[in-house]
Coordinates of C-alpha atoms and ligand atoms in Angstrom, one line a residue:
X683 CA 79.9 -71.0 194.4
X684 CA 81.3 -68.7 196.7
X685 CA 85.2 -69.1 198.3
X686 CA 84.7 -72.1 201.1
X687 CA 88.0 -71.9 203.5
X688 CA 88.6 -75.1 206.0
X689 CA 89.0 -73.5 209.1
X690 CA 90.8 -75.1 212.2
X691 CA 89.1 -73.8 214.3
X692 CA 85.9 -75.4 213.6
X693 CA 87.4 -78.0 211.9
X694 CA 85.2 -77.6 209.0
X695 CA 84.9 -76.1 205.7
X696 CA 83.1 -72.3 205.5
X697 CA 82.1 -70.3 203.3
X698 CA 84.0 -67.2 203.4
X699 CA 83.5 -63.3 203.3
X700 CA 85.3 -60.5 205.3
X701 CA 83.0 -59.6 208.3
X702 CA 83.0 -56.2 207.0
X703 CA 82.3 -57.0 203.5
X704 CA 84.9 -55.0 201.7
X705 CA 88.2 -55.6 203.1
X706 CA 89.8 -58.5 204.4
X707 CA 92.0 -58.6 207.4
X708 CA 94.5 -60.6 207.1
X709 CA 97.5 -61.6 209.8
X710 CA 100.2 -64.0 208.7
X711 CA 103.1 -65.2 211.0
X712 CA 106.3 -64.4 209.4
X713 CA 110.0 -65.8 209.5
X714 CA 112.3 -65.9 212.7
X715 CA 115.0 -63.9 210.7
X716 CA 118.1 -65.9 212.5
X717 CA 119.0 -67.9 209.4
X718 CA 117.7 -67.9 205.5
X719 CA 114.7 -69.1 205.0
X720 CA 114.1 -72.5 203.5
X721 CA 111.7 -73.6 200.8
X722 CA 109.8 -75.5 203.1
X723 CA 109.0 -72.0 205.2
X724 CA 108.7 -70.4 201.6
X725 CA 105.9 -72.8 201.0
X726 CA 103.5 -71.8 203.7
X727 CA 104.6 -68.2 202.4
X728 CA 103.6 -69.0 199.0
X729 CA 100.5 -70.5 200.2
X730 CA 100.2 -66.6 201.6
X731 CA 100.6 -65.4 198.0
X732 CA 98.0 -67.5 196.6
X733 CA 95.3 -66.7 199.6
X734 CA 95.9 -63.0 199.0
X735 CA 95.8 -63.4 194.9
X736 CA 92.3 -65.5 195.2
X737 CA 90.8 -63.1 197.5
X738 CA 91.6 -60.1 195.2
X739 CA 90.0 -62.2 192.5
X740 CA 86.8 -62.6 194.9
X741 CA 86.5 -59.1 194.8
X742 CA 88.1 -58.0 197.5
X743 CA 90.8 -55.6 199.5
X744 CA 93.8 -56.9 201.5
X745 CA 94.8 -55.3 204.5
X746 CA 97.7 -58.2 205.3
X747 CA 100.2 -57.9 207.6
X748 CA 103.1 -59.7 208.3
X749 CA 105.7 -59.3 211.4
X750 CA 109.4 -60.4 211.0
X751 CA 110.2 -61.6 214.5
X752 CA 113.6 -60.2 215.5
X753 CA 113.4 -60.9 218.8
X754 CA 113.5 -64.5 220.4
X755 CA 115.2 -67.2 221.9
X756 CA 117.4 -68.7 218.9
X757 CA 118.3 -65.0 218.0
X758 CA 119.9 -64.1 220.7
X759 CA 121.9 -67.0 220.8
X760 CA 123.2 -66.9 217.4
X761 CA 123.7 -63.5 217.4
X762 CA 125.5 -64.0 220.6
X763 CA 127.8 -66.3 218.6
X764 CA 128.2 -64.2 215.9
X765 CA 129.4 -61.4 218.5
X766 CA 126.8 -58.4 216.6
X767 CA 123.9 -57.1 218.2
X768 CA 120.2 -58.5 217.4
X769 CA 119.6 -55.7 215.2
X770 CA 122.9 -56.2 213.0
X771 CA 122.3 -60.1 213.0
X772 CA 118.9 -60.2 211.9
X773 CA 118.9 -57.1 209.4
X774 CA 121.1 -59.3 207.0
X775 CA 118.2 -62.2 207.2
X776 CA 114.9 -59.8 206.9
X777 CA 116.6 -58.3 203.7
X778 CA 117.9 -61.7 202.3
X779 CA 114.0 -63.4 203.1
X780 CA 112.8 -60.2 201.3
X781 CA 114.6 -60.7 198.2
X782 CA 113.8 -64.3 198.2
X783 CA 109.9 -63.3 198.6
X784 CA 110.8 -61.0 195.4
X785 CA 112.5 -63.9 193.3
X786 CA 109.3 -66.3 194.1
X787 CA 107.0 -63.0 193.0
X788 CA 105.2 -63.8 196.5
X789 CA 103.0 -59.7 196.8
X790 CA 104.8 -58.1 199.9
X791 CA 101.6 -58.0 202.4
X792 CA 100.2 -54.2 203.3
X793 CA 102.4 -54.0 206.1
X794 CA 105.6 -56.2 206.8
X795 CA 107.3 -55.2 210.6
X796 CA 109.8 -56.5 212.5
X797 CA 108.2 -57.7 215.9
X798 CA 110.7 -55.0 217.8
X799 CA 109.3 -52.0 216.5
X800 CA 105.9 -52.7 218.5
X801 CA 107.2 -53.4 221.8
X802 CA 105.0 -50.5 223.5
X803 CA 102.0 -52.1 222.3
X804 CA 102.9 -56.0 223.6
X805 CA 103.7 -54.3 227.2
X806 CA 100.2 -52.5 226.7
X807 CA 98.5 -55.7 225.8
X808 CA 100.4 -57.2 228.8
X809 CA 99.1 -54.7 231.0
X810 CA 95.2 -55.3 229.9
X811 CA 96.1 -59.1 230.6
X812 CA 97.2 -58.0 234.2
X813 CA 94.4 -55.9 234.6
X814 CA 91.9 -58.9 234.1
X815 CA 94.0 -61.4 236.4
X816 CA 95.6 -63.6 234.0
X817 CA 98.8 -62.8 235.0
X818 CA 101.5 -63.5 237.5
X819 CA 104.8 -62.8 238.2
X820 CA 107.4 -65.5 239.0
X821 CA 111.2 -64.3 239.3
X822 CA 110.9 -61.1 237.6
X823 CA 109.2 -62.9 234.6
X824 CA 105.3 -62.3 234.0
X825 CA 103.7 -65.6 233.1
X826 CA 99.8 -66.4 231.1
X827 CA 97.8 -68.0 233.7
X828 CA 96.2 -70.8 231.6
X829 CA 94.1 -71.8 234.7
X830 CA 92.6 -68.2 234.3
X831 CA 91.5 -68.5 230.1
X832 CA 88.8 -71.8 230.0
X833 CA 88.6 -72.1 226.4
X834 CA 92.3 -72.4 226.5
X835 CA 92.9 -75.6 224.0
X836 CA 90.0 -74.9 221.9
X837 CA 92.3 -74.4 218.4
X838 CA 94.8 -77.3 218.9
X839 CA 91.9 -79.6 220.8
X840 CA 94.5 -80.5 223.7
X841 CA 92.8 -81.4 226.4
X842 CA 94.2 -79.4 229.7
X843 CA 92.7 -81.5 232.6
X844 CA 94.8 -82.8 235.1
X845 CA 97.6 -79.8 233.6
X846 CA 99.0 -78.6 236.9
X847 CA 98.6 -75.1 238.2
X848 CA 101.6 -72.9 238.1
X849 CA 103.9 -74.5 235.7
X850 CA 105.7 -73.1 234.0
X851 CA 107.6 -72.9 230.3
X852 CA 109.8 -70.7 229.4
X853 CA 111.1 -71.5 226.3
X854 CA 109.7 -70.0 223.0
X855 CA 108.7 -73.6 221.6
X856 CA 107.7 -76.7 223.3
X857 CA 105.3 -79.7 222.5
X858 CA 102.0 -80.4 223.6
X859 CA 102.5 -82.5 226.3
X860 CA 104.7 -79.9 227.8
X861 CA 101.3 -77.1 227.8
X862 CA 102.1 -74.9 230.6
X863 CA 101.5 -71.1 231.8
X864 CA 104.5 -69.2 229.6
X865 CA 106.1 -66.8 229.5
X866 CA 104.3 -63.0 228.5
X867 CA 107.9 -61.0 229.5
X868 CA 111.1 -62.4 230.3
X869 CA 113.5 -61.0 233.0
X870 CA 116.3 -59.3 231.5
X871 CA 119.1 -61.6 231.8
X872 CA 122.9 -60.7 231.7
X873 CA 123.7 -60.1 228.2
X874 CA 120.2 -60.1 226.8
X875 CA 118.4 -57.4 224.7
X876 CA 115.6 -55.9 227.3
X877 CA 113.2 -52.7 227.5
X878 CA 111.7 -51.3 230.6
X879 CA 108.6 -52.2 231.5
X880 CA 105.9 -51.8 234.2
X881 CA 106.6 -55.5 234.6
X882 CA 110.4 -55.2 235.3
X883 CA 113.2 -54.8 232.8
X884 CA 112.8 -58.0 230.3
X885 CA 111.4 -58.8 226.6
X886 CA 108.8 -60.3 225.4
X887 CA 108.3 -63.8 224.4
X888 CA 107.4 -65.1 221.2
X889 CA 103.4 -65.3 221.2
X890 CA 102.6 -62.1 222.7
X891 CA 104.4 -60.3 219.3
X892 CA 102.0 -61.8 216.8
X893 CA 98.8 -61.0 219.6
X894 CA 99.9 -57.4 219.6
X895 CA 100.7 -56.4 216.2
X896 CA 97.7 -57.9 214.9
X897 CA 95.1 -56.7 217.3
X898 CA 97.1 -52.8 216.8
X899 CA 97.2 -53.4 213.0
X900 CA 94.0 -54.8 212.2
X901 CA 91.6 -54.6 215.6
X902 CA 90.2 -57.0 218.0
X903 CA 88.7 -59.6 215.6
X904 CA 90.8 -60.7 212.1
X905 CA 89.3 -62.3 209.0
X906 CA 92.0 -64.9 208.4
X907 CA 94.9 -65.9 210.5
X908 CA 98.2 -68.0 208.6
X909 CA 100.5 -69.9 209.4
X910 CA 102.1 -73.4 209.2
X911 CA 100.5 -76.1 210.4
X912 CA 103.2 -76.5 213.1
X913 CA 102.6 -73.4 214.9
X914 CA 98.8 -74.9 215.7
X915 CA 100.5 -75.6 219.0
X916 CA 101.8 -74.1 221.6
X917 CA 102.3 -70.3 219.1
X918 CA 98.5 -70.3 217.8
X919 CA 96.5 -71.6 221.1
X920 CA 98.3 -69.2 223.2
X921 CA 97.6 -66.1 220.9
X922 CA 94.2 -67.3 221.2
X923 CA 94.5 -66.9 224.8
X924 CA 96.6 -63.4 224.9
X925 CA 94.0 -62.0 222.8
X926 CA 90.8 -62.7 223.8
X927 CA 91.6 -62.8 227.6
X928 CA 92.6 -59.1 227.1
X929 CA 89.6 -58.1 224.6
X930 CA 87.1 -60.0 225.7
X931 CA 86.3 -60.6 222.1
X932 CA 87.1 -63.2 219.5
X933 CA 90.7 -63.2 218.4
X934 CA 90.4 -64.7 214.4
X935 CA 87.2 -66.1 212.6
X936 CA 89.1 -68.5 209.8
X937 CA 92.5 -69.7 211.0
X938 CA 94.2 -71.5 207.9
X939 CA 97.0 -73.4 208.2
X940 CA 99.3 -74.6 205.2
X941 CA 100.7 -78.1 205.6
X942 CA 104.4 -79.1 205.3
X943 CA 107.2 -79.6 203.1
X944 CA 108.8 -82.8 203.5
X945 CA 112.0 -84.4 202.4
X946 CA 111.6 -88.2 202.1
X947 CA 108.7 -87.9 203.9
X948 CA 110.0 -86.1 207.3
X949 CA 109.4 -82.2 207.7
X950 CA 111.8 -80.4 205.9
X951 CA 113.5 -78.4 209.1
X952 CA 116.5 -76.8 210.2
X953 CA 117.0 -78.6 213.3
X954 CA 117.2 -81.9 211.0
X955 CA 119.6 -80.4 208.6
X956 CA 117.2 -81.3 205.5
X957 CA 116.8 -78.5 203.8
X958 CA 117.5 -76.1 200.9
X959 CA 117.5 -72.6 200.5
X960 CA 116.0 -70.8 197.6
X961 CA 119.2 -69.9 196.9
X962 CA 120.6 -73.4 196.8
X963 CA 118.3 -74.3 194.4
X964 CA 119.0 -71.3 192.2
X965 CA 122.8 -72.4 192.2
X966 CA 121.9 -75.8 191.0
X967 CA 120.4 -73.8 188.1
X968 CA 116.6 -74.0 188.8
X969 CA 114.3 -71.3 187.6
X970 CA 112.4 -69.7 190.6
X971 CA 109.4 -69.8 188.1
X972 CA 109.9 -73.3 188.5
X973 CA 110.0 -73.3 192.1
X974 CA 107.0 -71.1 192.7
X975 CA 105.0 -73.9 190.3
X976 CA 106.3 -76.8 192.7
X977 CA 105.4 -74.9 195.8
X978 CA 102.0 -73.4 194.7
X979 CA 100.8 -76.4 192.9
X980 CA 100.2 -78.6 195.7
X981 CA 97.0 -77.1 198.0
X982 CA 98.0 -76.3 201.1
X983 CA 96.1 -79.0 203.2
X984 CA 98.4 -81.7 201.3
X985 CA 102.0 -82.5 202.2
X986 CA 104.0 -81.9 200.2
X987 CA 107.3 -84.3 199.3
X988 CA 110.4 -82.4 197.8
X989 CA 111.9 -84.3 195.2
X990 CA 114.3 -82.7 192.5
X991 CA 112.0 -84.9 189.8
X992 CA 109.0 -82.8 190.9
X993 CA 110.7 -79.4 189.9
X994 CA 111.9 -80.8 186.5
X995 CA 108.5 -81.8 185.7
X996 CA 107.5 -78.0 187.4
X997 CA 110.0 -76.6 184.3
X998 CA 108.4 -79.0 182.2
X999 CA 104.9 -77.5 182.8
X1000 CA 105.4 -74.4 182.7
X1001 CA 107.6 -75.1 179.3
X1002 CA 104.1 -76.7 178.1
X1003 CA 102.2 -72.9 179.0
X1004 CA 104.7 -71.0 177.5
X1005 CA 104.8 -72.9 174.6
X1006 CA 100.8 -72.7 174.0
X1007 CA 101.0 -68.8 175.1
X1008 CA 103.5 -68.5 171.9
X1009 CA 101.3 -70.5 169.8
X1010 CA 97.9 -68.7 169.9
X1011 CA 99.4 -65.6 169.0
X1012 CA 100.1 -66.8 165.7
X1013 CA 98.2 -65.6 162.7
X1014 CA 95.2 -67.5 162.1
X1015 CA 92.0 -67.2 159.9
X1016 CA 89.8 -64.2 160.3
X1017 CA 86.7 -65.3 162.8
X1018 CA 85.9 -67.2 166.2
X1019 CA 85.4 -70.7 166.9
X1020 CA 82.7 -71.1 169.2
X1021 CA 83.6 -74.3 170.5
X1022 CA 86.7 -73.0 171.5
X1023 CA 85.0 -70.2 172.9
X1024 CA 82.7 -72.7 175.3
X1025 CA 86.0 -74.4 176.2
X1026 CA 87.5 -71.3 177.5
X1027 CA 84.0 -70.5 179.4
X1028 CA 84.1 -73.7 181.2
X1029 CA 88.1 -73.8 181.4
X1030 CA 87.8 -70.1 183.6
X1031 CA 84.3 -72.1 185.9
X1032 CA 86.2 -75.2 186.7
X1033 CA 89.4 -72.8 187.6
X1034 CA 87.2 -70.9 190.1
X1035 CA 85.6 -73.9 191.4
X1036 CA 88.8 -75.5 191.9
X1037 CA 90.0 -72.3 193.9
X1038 CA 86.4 -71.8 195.5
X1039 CA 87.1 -75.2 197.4
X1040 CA 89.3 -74.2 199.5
X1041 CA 91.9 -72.7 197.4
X1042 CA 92.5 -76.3 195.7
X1043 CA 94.8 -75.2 193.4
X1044 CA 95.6 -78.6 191.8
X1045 CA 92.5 -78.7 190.7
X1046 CA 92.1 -75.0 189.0
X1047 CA 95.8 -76.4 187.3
X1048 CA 94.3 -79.0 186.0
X1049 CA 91.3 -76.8 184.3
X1050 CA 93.7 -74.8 182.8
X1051 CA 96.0 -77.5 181.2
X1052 CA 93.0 -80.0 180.0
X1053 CA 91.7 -76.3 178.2
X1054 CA 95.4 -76.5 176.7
X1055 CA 95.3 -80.0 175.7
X1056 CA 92.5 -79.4 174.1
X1057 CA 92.9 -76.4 172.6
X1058 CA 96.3 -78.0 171.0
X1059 CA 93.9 -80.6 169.0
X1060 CA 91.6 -77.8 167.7
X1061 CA 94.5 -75.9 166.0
X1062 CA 96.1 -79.3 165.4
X1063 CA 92.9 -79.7 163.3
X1064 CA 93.2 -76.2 161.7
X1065 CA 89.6 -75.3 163.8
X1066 CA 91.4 -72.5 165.1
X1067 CA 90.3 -68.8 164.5
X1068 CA 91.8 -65.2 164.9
X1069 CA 89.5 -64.6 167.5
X1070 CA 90.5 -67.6 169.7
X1071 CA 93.3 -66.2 171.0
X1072 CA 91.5 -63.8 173.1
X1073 CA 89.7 -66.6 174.6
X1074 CA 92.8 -68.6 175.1
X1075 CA 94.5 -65.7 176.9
X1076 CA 91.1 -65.5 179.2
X1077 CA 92.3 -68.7 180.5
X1078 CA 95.6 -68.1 180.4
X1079 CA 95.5 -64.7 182.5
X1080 CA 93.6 -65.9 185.2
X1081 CA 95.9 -68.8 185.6
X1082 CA 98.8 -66.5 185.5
X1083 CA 96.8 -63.9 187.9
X1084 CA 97.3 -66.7 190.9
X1085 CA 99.7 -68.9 189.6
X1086 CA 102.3 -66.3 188.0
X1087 CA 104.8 -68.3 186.3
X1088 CA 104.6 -67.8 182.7
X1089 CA 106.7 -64.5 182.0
X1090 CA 110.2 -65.4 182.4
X1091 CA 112.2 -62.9 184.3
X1092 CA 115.0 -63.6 181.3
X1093 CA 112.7 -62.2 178.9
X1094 CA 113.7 -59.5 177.0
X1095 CA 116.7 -59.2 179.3
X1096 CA 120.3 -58.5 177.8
X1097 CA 122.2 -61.8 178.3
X1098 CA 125.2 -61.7 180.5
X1099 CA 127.7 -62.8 178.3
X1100 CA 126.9 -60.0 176.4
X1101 CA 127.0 -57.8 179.3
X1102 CA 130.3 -58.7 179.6
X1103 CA 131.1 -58.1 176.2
X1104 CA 129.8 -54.5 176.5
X1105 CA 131.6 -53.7 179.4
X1106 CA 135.1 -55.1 177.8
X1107 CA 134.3 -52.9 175.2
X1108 CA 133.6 -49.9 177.0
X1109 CA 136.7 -50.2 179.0
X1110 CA 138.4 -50.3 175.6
X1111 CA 136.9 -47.5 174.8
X1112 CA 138.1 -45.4 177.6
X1113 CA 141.8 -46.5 177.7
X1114 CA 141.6 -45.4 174.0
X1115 CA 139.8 -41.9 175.7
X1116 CA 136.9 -42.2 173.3
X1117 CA 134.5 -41.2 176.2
X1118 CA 131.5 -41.0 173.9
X1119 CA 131.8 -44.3 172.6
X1120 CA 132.1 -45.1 176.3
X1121 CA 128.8 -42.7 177.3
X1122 CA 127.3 -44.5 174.6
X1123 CA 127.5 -47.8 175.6
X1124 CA 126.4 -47.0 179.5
X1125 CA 123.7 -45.4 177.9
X1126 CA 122.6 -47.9 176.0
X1127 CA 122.3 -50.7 178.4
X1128 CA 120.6 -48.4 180.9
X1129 CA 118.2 -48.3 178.3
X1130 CA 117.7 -52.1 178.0
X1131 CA 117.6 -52.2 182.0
X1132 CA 120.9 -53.1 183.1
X1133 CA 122.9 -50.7 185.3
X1134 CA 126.8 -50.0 185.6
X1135 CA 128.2 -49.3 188.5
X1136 CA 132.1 -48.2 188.5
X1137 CA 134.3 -48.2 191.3
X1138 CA 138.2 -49.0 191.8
X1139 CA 139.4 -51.7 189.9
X1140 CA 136.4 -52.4 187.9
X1141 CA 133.1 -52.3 186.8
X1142 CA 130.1 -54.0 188.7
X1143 CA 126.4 -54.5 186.6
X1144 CA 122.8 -55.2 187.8
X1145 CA 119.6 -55.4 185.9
X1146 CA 117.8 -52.6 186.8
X1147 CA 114.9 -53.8 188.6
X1148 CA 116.9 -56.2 190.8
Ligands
AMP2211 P1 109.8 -69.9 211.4 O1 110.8 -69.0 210.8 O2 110.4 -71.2 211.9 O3 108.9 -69.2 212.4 O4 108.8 -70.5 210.2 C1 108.2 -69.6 209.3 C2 107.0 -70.3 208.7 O5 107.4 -71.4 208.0 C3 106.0 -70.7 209.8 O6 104.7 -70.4 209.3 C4 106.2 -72.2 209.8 O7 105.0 -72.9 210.2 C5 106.5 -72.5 208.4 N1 107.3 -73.8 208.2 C6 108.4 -74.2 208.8 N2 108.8 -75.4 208.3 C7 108.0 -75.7 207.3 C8 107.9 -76.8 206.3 N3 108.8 -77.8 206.3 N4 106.9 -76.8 205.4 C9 106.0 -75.7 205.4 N5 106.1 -74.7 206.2 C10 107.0 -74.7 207.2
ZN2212 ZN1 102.6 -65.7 215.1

């Protein structure tokens, strides 16, 4: 069976191939860097990881791309708060949602941008807009004439009779029972980032970033478009309409959205102050390893409830894998078991069917875990051959290739306390002026990855590849 996606769009389940059959073109809406990111937006990210792993496994290329918008409404107030510019405010947050990408091993996409670095082609795409009359100008702001774009409403199903010509919106984010012409290009305002512009001195609004650094990315039409569920409405349904009422041409084939996070069963947000960073979690002492299982475990069609009981069993599970991974490379008679063999044959088809059905990734977990319990009893029962451990690492990669927990990032890595130790030591070691002893010991733990860094007063460590 082939890789079936739901799209919602059609509201159904497809079968899925890139239209050009090589490469798949991929667009995924990224953060609002004016805060960290919280697991619950790290969800629909990993949800990105796990599309762009499975398609790789199809067979195919990626080109994904991903903006970081720097640009909008709650930006420019909090950096106004803050007293920095934009730029300064939101660099902090793009590198900090970078690293926490890093610490949930979600793949960066192809190309990651922030939305500001393709303002000439929003106010190009604008322009084409204008050119075919779906435009107007109101108060130095250039507004989407919804009246002007028919199959406007045809991803979120709202149903725009008896809407009102000429209202307007020009916030970033309002509900569906506020749809309304909004905003393409804002009027600068006092205060305000802004860029000239045959449409007056402004910036843009939120939707017309993703519109025009997909369609300049990736061309007219995408494979697959992401995002949260939430940004169905108003975010997705007016990309729809920016694109194809420039192009002419249709905008995205699969749209796939990724459900929620919740926290006793209400969407984990920011606005409702229930949420953790990754980071908070890491200070309770949480493995991210754990964390990417919790997150990537669920499929993305399902809500997902947050509970601190669901990551301990998360550690549990992936104590369970590690443990079997340790356990079939133990020596065992020469020879292979065949039924083990067939186990790990069907064990690697009910993974793929599992992921073939729309990336149900419960369901592949389960495959791999029923091959483990099973597996336990055959070497329980001494049936358990040499050869068998190839078979059990057959299953055991693919899992790993989507699911990626089992290496710990501890693993083989100097301990801290003796980090410590060394350093004590090697400050020692230079009161006393023995410099090679000192040499020796930098040397030494460069060599097992971990990097010293002097400076006045001290000495500062990292592990070398973070
Ligand atoms: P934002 O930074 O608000 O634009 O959100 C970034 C991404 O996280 C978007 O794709 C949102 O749909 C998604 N998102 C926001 N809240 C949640 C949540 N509680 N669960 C899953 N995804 C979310
Ligand atoms: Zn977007």
């Amino acid at each position: 069976m082939a890789l079936q996606l739901y799209n919602t769009l059609t509201r159904r389940q497809e079968e899925f191939q890139p239209a050009d059959g090589e490469t798949v073109r991929v667009y995924s809406c990224g953060p609002t860097v004016y805060n960290y990111v919280h697991i619950g937006n790290l969800r629909t990210f990993a949800f990105q990881d796990v599309l762009r792993r499975y398609l790789r496994e199809c067979g195919w290329k990626l080109d994904h791309v991903m903006n970081i918008t720097d640009v909008d409404d709650k930006i420019i107030r909090n950096a106004a708060a803050a007293g920095q510019t934009i730029f300064d405010y939101t660099a902090q947050y793009r590198k900090a949602f970078l690293e926490d990408c890093d610490t949930l091993r979600l793949e960066r996409p192809e190309r990651i941008t922030p939305a500001t670095e393709y303002i000439p082609q929003m106010v190009d795409l604008i322009g084409k807009m204008r050119d075919r009359g779906h435009t107007y100008e109101s108060e130095g702001s250039t507004y989407f004439r919804i009246a002007s774009f028919p199959d406007y409403g045809k991803l979120s199903r709202i149903d725009t009779h008896g809407m009102k010509a000429g209202a307007r919106v020009d916030q970033d984010e309002y509900e569906k029972d506020d749809a309304r012409d909004f905003a393409l290009w804002k009027a600068a305002r006092e205060g305000e980032p802004a860029w000239d512009s045959p449409f007056g001195r402004g910036r843009p609004g939120w939707h017309i970033e993703c519109s025009a650094m997909a369609m300049a990315s990736l061309g007219p039409t995408l494979d697959i478009h992401t995002g949260g569920v939430d940004l169905t409405f108003p975010h997705h349904e007016n990309e729809i309409a920016q694109s194809e009422a420039a192009t002419g041409k249709p905008f995205v084939r699969f749209w796939v959205h990724a459900e929620h996070l919740l926290v006793d069963g209400q969407k984990m947000s920011k606005s409702l102050g229930n949420f953790y960073t990754l980071r908070d979690l890491l200070e309770k002492g949480y493995q991210p390893e754990a964390i990417r299982f919790l997150l990537v475990s669920t499929p993305h069609r399902k809500q997902l409830n947050f509970t601190f009981d669901g990551l301990q069993g998360a550690a549990a599970a992936i104590e369970r894998l590690r443990n079997f991974a340790r356990r079939v490379e133990n020596p065992y008679p020469d020879g292979r078991n065949q039924d083990v063999k067939r186990l790990a044959d069907e064990a690697v088809e009910a993974f793929h069917a599992g992921m073939n059905d729309d990336l149900n990734t419960a369901q592949a977990l389960a495959a791999a875990f029923d091959f483990i319990r099973e597996v336990n009893t055959k070497i329980d029962a001494g049936k358990f051959r040499d050869g068998n451990s190839a078979d059990a690492w057959r299953v055991l990669d693919l899992f790993d290739s989507i699911f990626d927990v089992l290496r710990s990032d501890k693993e083989g890595k100097v301990a801290e306390e003796e980090i410590e130790r060394l350093i004590a030591q090697r400050l020692q070691a230079r009161r006393n002026k023995d410099f090679a002893l000192a040499d020796q010991i930098r040397d030494q733990l460069k060599a097992d990855g971990v990097v010293l860094e002097d400076y006045t007063g001290g000495t500062r460590w990292h592990y070398a590849d973070g």
